[in-house]
XYZ file of C-alpha atoms in Angstrom:
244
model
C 8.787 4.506 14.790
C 5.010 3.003 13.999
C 1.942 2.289 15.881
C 1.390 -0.663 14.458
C -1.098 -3.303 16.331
C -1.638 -6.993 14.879
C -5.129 -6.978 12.837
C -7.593 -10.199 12.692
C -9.884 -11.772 10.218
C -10.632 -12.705 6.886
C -11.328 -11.586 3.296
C -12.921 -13.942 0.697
C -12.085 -11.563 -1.977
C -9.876 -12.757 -5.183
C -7.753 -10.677 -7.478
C -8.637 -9.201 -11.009
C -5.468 -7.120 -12.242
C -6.787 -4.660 -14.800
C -4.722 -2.713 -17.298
C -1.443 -2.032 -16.086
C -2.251 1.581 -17.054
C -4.874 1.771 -13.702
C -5.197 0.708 -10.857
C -5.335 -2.887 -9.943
C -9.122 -3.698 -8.391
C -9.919 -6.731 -6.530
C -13.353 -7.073 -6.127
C -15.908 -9.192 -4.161
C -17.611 -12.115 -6.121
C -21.103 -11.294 -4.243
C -20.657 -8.357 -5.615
C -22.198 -6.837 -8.801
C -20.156 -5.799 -10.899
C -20.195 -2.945 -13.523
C -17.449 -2.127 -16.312
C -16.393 1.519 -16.731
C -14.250 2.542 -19.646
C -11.593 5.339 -18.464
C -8.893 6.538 -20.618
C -5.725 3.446 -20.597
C -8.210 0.779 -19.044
C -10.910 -0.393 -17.349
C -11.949 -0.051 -13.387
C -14.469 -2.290 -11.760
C -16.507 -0.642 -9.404
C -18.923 -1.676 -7.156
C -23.163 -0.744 -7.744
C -24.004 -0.882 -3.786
C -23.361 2.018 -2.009
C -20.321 3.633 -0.775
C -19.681 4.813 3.086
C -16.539 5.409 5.026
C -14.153 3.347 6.724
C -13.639 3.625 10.229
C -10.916 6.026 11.288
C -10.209 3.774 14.431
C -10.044 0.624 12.653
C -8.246 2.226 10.102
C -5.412 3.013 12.216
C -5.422 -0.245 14.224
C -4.756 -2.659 11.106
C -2.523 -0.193 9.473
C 0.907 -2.054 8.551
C 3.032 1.345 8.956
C 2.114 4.084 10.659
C 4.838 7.065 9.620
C 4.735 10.762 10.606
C 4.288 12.738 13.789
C 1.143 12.093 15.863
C 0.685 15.817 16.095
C 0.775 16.125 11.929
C -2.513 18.029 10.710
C -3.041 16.157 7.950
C -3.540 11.583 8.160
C -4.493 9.798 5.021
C -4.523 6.356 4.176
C -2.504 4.603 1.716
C -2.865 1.016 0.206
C -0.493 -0.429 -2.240
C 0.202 -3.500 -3.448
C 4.564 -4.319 -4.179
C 3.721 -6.476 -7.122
C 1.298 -3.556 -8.627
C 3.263 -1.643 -11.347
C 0.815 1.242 -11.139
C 1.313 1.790 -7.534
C 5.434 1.810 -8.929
C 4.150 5.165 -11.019
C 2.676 6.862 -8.022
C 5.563 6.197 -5.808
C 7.687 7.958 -8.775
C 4.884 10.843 -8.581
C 4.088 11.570 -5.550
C 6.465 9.484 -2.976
C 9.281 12.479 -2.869
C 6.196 15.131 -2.028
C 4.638 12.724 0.656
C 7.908 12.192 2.262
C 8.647 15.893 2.427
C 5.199 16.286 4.069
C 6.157 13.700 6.523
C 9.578 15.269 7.514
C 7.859 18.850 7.700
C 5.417 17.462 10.403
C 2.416 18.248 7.725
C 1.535 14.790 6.750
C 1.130 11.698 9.061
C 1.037 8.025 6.435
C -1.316 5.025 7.461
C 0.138 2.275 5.275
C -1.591 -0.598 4.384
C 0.633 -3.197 2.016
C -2.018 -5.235 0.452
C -0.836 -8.651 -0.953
C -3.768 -9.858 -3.603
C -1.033 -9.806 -5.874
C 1.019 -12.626 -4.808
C -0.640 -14.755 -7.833
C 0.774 -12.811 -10.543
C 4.739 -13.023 -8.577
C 6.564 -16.151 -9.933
C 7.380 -16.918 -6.191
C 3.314 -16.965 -5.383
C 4.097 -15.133 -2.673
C 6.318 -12.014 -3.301
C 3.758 -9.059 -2.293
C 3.139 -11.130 1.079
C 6.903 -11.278 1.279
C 7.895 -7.591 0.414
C 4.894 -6.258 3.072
C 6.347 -8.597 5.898
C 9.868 -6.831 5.231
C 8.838 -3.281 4.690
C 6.938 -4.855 8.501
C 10.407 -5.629 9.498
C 12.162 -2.169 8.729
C 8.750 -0.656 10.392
C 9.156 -2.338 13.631
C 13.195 -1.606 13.823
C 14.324 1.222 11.786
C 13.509 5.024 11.861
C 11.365 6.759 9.078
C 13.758 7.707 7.116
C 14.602 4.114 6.470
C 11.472 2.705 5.491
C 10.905 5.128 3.798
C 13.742 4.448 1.583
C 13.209 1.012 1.901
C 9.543 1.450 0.673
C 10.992 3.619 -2.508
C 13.709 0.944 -3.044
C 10.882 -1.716 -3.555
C 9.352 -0.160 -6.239
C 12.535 0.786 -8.155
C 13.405 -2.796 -7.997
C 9.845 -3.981 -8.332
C 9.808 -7.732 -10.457
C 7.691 -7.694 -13.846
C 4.534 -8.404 -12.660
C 3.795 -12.513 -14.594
C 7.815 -12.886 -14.716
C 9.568 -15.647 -14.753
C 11.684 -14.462 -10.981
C 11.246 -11.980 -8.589
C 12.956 -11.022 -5.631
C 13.942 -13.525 -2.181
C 13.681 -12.948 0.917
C 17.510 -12.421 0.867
C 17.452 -9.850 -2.002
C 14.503 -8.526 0.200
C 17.304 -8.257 3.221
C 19.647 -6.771 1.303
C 17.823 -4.383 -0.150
C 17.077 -2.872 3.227
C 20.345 -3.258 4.193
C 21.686 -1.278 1.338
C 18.894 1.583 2.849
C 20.670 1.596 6.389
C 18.740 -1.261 7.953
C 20.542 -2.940 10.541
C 21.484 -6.833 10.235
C 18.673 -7.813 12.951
C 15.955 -6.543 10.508
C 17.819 -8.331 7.946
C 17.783 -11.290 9.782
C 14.163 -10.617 10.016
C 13.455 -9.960 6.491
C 15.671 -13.088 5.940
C 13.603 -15.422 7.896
C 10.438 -14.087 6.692
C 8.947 -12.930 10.406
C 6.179 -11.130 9.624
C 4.652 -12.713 6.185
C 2.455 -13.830 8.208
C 1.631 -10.640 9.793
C 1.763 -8.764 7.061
C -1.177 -11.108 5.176
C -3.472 -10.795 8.278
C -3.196 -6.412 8.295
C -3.767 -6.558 4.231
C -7.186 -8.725 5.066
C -8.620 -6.327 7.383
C -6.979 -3.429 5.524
C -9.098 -4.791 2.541
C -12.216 -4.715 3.987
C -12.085 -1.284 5.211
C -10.870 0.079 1.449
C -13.813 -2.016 0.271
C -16.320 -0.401 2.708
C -15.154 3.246 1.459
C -14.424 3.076 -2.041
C -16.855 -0.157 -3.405
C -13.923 -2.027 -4.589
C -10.373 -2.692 -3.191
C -8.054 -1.068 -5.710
C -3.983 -0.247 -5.571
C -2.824 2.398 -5.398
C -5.649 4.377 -3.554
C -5.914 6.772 -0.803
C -8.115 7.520 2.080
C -8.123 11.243 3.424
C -10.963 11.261 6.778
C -11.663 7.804 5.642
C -13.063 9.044 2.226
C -11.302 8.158 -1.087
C -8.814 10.905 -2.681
C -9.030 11.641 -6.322
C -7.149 12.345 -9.122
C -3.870 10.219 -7.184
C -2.641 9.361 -10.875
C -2.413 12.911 -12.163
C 0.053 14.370 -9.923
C 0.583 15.934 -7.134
C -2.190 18.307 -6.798
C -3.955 16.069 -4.931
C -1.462 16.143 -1.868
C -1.338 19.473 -2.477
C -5.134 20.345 -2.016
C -5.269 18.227 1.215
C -1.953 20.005 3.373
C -3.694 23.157 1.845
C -7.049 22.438 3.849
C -5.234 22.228 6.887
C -4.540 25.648 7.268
């Protein structure tokens, strides 16, 4: 169902949540950093210069890759499970994207990011959810995962909680979805945390080297961030329109 390849390397970045109101931003340390006030929050952006992430690199550490080859439109998405923003865009814009993806309009480069695993009580939960959502990839159909992916949010743990979800909740949350008891067994045994950490790394970089910081949600369209992703749908709506 995915083209998705194994990425390598390393990121020496560390996590700074901001309001739970915006996105979440993890930024460099060499990095300098400015503070700019937006309504609900504050984002830290980078000062150095912005350019564009690499289209082919893009799609070769993707997590997930969901949507028909032939689909006009590709863009980028990076999330974080743990991030209770990215849980409002899922509830704003998931149902659109997934209609795009079953029209053949919209093709969905996924990239699970994981800086989050600090604020899980586990330590580990956003590693954990990415290596399932991994495991439905590699196994199930779309429809699925995509499911699965909705499913993750809905039952998304309070980010700083006292729980949060195992790997066996994990299972049978897919399960409950349609996923079959070998990708259960896979989410289970946790098969492809490991995985899953390595494509968030490289995935990192590459949001890093288009937007100046590494924030959750965002999205990439030509490797190129997308505005206005908290304020609707209008923004998926401008991009399938370009197409024609």
């Amino acid at each position: 169902m995915s083209d998705k390849r194994t990425p390598s390397g390393s990121s020496s970045y560390q996590p700074r949540p901001t309001s739970s109101r915006t996105t979440y931003v993890l930024v460099g340390a060499a990095i300098v950093i400015v503070a700019a006030l937006v309504i609900g929050g504050v984002v830290w952006n980078s000062q150095r210069d912005k350019g564009s992430a690499d289209e082919a690199v893009l799609s070769e550490n993707a997590a997930l890759i969901i949507g028909a080859p032939s689909a006009p439109q590709t863009i980028d998405v990076f999330e974080d499970f743990m991030c209770p923003v990215c849980q409002t865009f899922e509830q704003q814009s998931g149902t659109s994207i997934t209609r795009a993806i079953n029209e053949g309009t919209l093709r969905v480069r996924y990239h699970m990011l994981t800086f989050l695993d600090k604020q899980s009580s586990s330590g580990d939960y956003s590693s954990r959810a990415a290596g399932a959502a991994q495991c439905v990839g590699e196994s199930e159909n779309k429809d699925v995962f995509l499911k699965f992916h909705s499913a993750l949010f809905t039952e998304q743990p309070k980010e700083g909680g006292d729980t949060d979800l195992s790997n066996a909740d994990l299972a049978r949350i897919a399960g409950q979805q349609g996923a079959s008891a070998a990708t259960q067994k896979c989410i289970s045994d946790g098969a492809r945390v490991t995985q899953a950490q390595e494509a968030a790394k490289q995935s990192q970089v590459q949001l890093d080297k288009a937007a100046g910081q590494v924030a959750t949600p965002s999205v990439l369209s030509g490797g190129e961030p997308v505005d206005a992703i908290m304020d609707g749908t209008a923004w998926l709506d401008q991009l399938l329109a370009q197409q024609g």
